[in-house]
Short mmCIF file of N, CA and C in Angstrom, two decimals:
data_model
loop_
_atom_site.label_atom_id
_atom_site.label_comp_id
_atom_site.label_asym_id
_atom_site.label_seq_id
_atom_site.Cartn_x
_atom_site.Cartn_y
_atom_site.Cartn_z
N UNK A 1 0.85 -1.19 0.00
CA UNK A 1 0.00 0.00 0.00
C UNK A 1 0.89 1.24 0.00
N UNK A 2 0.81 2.14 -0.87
CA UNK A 2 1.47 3.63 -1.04
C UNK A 2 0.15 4.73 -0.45
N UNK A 3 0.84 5.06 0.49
CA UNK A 3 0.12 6.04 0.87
C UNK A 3 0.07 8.16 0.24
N UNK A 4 1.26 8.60 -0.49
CA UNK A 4 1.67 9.09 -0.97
C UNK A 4 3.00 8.98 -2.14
N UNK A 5 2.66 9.44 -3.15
CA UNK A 5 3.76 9.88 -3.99
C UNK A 5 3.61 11.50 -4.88
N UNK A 6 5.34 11.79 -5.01
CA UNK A 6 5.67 13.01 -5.57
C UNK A 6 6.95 13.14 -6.11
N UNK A 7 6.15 13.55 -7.37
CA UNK A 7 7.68 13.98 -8.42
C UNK A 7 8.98 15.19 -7.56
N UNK A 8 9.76 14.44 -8.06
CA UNK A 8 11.06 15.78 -8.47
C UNK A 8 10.86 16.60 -9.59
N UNK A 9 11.31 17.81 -9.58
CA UNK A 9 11.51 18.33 -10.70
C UNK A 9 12.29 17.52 -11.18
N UNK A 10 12.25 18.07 -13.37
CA UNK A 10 13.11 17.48 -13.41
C UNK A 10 14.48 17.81 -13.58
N UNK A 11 15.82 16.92 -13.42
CA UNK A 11 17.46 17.37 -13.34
C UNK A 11 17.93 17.18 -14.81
N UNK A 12 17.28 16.29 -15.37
CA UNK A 12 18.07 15.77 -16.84
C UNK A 12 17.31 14.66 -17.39
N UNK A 13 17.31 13.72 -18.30
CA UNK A 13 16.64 12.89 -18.99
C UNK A 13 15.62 12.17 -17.75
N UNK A 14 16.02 11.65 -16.90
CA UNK A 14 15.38 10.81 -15.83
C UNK A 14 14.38 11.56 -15.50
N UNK A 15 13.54 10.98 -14.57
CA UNK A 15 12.45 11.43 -13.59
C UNK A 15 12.92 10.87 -12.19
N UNK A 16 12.38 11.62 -11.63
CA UNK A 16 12.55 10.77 -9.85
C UNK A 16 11.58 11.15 -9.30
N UNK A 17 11.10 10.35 -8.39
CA UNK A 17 9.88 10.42 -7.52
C UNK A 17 10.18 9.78 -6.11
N UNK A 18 9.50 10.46 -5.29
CA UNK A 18 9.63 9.68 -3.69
C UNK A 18 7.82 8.79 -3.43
N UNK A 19 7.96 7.83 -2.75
CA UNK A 19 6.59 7.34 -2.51
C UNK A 19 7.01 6.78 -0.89
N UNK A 20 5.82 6.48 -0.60
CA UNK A 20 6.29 6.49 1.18
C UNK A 20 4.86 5.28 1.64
N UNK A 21 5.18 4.06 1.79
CA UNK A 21 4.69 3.18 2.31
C UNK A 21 3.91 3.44 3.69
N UNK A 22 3.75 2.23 4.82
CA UNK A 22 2.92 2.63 6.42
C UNK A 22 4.98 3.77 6.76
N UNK A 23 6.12 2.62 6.52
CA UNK A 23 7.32 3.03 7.31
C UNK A 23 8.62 3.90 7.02
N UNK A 24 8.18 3.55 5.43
CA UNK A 24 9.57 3.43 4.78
C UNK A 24 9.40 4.60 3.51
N UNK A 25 10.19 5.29 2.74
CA UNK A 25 10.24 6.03 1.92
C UNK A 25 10.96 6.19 1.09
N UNK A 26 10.70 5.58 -0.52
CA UNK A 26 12.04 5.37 -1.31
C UNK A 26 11.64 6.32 -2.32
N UNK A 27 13.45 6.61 -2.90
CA UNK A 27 13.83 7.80 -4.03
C UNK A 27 13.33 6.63 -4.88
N UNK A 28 12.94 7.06 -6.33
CA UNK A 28 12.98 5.48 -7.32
C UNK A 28 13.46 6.85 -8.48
N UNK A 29 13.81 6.04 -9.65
CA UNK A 29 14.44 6.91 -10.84
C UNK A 29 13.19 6.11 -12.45
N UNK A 30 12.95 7.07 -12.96
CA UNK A 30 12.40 6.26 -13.82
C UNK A 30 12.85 6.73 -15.18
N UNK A 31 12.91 6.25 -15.70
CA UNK A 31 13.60 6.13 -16.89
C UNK A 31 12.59 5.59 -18.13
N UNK A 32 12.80 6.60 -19.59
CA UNK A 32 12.37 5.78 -20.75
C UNK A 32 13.56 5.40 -21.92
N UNK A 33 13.14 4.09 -21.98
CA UNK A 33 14.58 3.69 -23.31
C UNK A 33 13.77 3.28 -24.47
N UNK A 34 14.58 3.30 -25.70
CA UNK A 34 14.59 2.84 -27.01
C UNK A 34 15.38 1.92 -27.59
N UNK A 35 15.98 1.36 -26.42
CA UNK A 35 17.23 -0.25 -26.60
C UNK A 35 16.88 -0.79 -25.87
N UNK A 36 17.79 -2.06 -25.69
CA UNK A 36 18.07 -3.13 -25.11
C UNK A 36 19.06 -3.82 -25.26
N UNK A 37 19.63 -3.94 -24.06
CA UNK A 37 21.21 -4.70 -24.10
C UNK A 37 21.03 -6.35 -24.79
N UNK A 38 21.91 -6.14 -25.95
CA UNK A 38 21.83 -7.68 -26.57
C UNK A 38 23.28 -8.08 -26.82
N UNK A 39 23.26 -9.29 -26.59
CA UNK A 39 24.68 -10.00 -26.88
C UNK A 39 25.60 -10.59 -26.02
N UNK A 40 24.49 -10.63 -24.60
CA UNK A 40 25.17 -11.85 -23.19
C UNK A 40 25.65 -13.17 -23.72
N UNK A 41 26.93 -13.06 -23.02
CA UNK A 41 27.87 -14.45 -23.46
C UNK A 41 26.54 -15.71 -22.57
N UNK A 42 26.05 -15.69 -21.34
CA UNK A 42 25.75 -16.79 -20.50
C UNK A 42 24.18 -16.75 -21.02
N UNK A 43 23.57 -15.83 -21.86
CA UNK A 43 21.90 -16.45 -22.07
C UNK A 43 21.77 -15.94 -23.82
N UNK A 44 21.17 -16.49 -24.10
CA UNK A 44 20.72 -16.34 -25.57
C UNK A 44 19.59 -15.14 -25.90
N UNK A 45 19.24 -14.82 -27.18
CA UNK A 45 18.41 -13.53 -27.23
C UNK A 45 17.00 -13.88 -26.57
N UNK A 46 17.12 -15.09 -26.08
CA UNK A 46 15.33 -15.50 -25.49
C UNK A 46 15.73 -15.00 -24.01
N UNK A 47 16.83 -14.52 -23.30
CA UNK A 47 16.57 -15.04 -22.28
C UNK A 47 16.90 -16.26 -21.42
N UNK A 48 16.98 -17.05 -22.16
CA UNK A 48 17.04 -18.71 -21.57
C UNK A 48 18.85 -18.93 -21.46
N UNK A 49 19.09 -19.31 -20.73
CA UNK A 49 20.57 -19.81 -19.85
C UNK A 49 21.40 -20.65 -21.03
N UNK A 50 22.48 -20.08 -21.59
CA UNK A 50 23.16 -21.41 -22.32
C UNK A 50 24.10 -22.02 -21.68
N UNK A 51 24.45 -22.95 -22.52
CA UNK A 51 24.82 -24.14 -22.23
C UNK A 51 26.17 -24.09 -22.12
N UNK A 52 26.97 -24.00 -20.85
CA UNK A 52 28.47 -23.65 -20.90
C UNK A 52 29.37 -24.03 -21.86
N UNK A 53 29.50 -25.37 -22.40
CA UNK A 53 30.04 -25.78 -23.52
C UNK A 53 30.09 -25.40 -24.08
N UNK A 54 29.15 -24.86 -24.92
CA UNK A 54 28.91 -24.38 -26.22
C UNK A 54 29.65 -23.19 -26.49
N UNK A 55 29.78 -22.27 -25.35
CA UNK A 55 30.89 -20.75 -25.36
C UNK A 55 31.64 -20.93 -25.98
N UNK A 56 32.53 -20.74 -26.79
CA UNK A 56 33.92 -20.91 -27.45
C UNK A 56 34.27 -19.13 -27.60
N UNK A 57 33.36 -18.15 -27.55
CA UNK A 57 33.77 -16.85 -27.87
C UNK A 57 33.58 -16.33 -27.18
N UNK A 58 34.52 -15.00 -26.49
CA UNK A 58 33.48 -13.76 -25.92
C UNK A 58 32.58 -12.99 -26.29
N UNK A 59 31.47 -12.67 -26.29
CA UNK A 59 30.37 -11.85 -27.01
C UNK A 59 30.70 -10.21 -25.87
N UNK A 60 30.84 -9.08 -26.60
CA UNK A 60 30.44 -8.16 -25.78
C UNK A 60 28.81 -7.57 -25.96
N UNK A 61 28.16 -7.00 -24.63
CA UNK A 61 27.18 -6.81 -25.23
C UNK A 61 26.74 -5.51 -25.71
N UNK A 62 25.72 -5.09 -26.25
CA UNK A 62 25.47 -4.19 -27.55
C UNK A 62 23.91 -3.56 -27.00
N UNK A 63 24.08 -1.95 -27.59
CA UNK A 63 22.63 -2.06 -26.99
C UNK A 63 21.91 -1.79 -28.68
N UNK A 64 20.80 -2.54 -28.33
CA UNK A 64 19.88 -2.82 -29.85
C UNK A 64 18.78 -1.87 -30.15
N UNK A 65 18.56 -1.36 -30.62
CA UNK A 65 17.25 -0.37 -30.85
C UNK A 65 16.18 -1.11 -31.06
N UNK A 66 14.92 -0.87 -30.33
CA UNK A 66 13.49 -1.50 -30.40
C UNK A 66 12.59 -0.25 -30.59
N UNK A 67 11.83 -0.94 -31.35
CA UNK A 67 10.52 0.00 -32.02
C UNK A 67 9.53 0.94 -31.10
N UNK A 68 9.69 -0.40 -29.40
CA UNK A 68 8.42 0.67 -28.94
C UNK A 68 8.92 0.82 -27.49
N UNK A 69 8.51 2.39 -27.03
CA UNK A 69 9.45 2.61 -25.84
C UNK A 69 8.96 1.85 -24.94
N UNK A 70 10.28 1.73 -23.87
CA UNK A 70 9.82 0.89 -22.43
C UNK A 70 10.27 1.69 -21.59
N UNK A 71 9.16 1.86 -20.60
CA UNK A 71 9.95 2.86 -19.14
C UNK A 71 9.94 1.57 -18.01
N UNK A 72 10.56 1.99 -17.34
CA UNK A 72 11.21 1.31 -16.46
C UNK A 72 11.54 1.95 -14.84
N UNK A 73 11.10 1.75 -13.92
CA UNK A 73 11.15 2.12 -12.62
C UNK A 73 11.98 1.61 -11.79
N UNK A 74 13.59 2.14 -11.15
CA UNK A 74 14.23 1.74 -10.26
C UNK A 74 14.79 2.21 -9.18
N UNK A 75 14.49 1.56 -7.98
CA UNK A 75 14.51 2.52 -6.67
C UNK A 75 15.98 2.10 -6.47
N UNK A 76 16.31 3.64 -6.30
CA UNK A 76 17.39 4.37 -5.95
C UNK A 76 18.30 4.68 -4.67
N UNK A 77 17.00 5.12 -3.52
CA UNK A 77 17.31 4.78 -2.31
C UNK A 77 16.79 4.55 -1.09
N UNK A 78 16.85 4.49 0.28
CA UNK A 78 15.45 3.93 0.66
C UNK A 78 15.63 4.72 2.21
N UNK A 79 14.85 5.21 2.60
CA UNK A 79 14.61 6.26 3.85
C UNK A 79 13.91 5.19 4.61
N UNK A 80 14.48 4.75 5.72
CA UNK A 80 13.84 4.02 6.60
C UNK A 80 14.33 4.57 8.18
N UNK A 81 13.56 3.80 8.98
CA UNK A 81 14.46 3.64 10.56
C UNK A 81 14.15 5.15 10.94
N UNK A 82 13.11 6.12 10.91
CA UNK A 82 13.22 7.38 11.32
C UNK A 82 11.28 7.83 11.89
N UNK A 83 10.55 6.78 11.34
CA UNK A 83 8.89 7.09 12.24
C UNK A 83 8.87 5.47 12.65
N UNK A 84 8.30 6.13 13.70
CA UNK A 84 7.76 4.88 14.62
C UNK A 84 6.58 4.54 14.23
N UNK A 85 5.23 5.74 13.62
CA UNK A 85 3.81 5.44 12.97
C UNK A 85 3.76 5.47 12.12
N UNK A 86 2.67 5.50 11.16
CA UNK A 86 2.83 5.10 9.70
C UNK A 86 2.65 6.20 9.11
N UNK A 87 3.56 7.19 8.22
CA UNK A 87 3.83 7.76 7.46
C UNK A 87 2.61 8.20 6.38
N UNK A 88 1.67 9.53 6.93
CA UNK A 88 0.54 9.66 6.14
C UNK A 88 0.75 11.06 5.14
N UNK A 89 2.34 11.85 5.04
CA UNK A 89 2.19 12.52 4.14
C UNK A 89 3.77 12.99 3.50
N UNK A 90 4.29 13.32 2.48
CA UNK A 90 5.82 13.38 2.35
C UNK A 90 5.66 14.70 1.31
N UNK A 91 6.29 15.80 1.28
CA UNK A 91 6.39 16.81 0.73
C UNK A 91 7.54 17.43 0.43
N UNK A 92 7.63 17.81 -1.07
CA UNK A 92 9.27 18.38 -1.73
C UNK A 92 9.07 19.61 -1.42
N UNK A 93 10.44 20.26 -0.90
CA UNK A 93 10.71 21.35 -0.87
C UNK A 93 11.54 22.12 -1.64
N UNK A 94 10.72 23.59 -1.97
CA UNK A 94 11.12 23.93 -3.34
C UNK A 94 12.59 24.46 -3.45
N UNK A 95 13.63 23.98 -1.84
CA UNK A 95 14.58 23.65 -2.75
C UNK A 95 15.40 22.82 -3.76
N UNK A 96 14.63 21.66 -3.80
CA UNK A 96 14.97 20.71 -4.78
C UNK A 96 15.97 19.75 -3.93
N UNK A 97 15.98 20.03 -2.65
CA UNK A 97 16.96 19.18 -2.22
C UNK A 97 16.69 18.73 -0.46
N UNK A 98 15.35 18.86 -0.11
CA UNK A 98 14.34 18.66 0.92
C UNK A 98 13.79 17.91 0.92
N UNK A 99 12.97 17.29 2.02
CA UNK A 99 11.34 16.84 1.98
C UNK A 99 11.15 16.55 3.49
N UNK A 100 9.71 17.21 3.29
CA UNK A 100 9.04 16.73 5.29
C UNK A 100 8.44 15.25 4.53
N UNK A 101 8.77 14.05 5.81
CA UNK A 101 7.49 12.88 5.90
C UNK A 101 7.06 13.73 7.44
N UNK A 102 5.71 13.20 7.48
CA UNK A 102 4.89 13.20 8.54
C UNK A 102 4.06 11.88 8.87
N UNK A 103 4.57 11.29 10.33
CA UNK A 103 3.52 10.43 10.90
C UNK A 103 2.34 11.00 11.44
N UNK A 104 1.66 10.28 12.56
CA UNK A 104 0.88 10.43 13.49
C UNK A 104 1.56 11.65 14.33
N UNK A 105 2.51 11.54 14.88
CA UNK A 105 3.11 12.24 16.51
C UNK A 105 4.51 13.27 15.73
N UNK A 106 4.92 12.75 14.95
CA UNK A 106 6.45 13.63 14.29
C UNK A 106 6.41 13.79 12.87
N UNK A 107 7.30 15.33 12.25
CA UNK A 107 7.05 15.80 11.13
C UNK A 107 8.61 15.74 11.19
N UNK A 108 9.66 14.93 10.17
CA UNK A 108 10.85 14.80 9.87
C UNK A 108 11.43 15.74 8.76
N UNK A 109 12.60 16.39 8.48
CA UNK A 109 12.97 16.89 7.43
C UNK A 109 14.23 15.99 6.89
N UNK A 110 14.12 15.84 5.65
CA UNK A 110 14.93 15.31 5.27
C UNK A 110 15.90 15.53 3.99
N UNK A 111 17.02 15.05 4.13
CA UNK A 111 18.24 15.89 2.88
C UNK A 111 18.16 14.66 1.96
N UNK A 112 17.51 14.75 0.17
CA UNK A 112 17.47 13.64 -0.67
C UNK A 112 18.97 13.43 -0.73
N UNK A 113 20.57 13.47 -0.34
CA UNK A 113 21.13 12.85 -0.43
C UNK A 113 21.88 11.92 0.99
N UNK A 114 20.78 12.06 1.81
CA UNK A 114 21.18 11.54 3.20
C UNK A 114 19.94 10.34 3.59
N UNK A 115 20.35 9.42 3.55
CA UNK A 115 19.42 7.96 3.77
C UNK A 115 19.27 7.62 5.29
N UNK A 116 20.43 8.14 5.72
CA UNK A 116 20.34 7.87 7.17
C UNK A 116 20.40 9.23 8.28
N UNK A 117 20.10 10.34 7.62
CA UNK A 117 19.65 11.16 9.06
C UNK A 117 18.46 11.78 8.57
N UNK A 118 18.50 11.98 9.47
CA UNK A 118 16.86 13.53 9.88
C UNK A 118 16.57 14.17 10.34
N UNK A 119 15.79 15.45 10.58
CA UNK A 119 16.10 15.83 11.66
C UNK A 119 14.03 16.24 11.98
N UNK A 120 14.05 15.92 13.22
CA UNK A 120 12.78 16.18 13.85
C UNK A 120 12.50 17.56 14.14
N UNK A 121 10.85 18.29 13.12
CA UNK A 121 11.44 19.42 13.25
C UNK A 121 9.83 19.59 14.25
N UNK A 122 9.10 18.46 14.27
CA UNK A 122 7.51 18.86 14.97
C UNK A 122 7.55 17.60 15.68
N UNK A 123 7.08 17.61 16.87
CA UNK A 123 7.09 16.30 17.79
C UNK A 123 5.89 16.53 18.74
N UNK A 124 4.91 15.98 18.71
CA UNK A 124 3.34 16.30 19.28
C UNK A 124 3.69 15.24 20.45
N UNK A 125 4.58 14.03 20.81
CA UNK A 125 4.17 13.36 21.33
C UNK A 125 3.92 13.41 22.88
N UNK A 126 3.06 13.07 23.34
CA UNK A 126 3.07 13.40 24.98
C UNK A 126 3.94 12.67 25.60
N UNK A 127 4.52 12.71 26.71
CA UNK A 127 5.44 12.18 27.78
C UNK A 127 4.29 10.66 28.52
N UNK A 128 3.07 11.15 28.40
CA UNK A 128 1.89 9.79 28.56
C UNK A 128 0.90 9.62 27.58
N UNK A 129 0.92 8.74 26.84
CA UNK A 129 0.57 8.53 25.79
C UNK A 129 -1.24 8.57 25.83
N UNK A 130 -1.51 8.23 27.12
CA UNK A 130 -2.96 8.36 27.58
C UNK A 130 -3.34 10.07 27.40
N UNK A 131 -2.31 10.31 27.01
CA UNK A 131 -2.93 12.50 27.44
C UNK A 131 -3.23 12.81 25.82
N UNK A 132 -2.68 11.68 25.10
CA UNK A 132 -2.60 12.17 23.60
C UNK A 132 -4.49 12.53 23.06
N UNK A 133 -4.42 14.00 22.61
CA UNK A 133 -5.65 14.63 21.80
C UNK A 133 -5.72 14.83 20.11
N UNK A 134 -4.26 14.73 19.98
CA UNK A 134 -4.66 15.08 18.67
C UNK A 134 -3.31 14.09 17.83
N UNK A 135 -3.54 13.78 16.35
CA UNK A 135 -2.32 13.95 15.81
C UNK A 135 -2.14 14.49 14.41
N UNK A 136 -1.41 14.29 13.88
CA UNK A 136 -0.68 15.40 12.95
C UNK A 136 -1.40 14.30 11.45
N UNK A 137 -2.24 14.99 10.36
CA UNK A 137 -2.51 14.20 9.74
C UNK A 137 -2.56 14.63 7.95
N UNK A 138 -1.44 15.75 8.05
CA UNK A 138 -0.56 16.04 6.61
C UNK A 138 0.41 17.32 6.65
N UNK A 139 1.78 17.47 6.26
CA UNK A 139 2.42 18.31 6.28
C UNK A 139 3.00 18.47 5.00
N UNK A 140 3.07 19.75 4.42
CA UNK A 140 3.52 20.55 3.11
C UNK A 140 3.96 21.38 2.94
N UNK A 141 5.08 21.89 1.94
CA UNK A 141 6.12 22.49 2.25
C UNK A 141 5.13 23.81 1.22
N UNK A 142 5.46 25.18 1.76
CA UNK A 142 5.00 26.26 0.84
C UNK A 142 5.59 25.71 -0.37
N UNK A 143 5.30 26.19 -1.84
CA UNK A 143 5.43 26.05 -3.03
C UNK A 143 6.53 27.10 -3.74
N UNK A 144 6.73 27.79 -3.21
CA UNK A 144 8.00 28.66 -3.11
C UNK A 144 8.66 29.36 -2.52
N UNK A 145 8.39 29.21 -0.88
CA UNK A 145 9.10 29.89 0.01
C UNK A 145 9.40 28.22 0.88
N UNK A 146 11.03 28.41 0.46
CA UNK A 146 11.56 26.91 1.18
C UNK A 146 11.71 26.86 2.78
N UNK A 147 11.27 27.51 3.64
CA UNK A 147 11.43 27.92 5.21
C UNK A 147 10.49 28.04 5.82
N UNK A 148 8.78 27.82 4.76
CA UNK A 148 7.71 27.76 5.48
C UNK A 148 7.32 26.38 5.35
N UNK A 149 6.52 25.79 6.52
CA UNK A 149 5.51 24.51 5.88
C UNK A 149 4.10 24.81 6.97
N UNK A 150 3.14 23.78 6.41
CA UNK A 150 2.42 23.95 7.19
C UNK A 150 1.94 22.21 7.41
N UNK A 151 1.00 22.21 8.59
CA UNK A 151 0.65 20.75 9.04
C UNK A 151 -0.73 20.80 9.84
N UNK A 152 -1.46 19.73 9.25
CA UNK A 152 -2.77 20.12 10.03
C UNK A 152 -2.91 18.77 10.92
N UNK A 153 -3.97 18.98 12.06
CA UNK A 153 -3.88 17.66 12.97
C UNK A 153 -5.85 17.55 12.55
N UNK A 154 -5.74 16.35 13.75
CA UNK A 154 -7.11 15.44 13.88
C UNK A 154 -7.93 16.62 14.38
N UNK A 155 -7.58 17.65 15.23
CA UNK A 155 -8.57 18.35 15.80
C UNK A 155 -9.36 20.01 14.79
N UNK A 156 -8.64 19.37 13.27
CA UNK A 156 -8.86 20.75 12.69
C UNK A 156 -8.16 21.91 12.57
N UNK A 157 -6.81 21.65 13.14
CA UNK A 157 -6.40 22.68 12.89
C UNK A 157 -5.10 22.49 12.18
N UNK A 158 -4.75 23.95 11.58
CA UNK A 158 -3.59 24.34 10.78
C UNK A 158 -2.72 25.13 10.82
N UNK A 159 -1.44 24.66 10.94
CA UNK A 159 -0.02 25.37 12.23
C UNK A 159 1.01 25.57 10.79
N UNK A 160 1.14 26.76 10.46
CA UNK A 160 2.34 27.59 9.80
C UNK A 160 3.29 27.95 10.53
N UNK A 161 4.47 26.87 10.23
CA UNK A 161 5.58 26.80 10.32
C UNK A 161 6.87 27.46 9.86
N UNK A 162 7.91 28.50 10.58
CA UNK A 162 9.12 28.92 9.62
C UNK A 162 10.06 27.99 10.40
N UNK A 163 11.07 27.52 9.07
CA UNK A 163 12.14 27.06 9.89
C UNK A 163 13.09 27.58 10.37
N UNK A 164 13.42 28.74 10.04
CA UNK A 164 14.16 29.85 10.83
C UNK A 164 14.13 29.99 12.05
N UNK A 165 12.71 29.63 12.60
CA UNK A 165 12.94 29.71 13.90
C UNK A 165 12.79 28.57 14.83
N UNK A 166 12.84 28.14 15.89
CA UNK A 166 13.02 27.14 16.75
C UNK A 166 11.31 26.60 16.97
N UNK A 167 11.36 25.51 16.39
CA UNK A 167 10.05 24.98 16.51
C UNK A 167 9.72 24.12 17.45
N UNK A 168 8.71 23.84 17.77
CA UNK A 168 7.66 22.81 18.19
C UNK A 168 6.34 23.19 18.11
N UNK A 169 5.71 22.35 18.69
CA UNK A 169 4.26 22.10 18.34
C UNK A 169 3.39 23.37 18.96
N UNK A 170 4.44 24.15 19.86
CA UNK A 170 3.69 25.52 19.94
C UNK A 170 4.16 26.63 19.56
N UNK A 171 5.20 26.59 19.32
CA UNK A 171 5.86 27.72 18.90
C UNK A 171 5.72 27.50 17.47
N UNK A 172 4.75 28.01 16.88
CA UNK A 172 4.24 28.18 14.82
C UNK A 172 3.92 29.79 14.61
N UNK A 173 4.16 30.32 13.84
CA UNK A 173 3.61 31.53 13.26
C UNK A 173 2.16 31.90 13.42
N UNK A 174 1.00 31.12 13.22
CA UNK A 174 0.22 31.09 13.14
C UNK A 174 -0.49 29.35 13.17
N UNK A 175 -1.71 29.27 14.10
CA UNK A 175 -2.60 28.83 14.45
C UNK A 175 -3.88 28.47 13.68
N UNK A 176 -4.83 27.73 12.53
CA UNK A 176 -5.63 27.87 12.23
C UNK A 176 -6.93 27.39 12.38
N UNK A 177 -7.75 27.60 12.88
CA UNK A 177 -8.59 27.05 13.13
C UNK A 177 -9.87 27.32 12.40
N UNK A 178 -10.54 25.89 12.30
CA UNK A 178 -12.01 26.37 11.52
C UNK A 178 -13.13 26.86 12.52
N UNK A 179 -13.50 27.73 12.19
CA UNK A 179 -14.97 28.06 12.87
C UNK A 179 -16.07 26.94 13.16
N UNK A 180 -16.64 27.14 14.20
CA UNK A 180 -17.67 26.43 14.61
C UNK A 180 -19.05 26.89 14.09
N UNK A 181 -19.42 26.34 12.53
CA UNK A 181 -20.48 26.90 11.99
C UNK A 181 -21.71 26.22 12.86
N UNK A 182 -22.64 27.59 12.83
CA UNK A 182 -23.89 27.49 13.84
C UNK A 182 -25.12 26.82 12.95
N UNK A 183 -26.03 25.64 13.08
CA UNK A 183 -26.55 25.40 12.27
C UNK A 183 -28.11 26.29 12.09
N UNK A 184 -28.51 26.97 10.87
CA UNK A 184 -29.87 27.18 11.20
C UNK A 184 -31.04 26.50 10.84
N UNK A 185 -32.14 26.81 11.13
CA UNK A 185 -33.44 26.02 10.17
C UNK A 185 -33.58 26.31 9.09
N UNK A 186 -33.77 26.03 8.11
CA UNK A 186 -34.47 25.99 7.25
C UNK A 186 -36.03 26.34 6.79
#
């Protein structure tokens, strides 16, 4: 199950995209070609395994031009080991070289060339887990100001974030909350 995915801009021929499972969050690269490598010494053009004997030559292999394109999807790298809950939102930041995931309780920032750190920049979690009211249930980076994000929780509301300044879950720019519409008759 993918719970989110999002393109990179793009750098050059490739595409890249991040997608983010309940735990885990991988770079993948996707690619379109108009070849195919032909001319393996150990399998024949089917595919099928030959027969060691039979080798008498080295073949190098060759790439062949085919008529109809094939894209092809391969993950690149893999962001794990950093939420404890399941991962309900992941957002690029428009520096091209960012992204928040957000669980339940923590909003992570992360550097696309660093697999193994992060840094925790929102942490809701209570010290007793029985006190817990709310949790965090999508975070997104402004669209062109790379130092804002924002994140909304279970209780409705929506917390604008700068990273400039020293965060947590109370210290945000702004607070949003929806109004309590009054119902009338009809």
């Amino acid at each position: 199950k993918l719970n989110e995915i999002q393109w990179l801009k793009r750098q050059n021929n490739n595409l890249f995209l991040l997608s983010t499972n309940d735990k885990t969050i991988k770079l993948w690269k996707v690619s379109e070609r108009r070849y195919r490598l032909d001319g393996f010494n150990l399998y024949d053009e089917y595919g099928a395994q030959r027969d060691l004997r039979s080798i008498n030559t080295l073949r190098i292999p060759h790439l062949v031009p085919v008529n109809e394109l094939t894209v092809e999807a391969t993950p690149k790298k893999l962001y794990d080991k950093a939420h404890m809950y399941h991962i309900n939102s992941i957002s690029l930041n428009s520096d091209d070289e960012t992204y928040l995931s957000a669980d339940d309780l923590r909003i992570n920032l992360w550097h696309l060339d660093s697999t193994t750190e992060c840094y925790n920049v929102v942490d809701i979690k209570p010290v007793n887990m029985e006190e817990l009211t709310e949790v965090i249930t999508a975070a997104k980076f402004h669209p062109q100001h790379c130092n804002y994000f924002v994140y909304s929780s279970s209780k409705g509301t929506i917390r604008l974030c700068d990273m400039r300044l020293k965060l947590s879950a109370t210290n945000t720019l702004r607070c949003l909350k929806s109004p309590k519409i009054r119902r009338q008759n009809l």
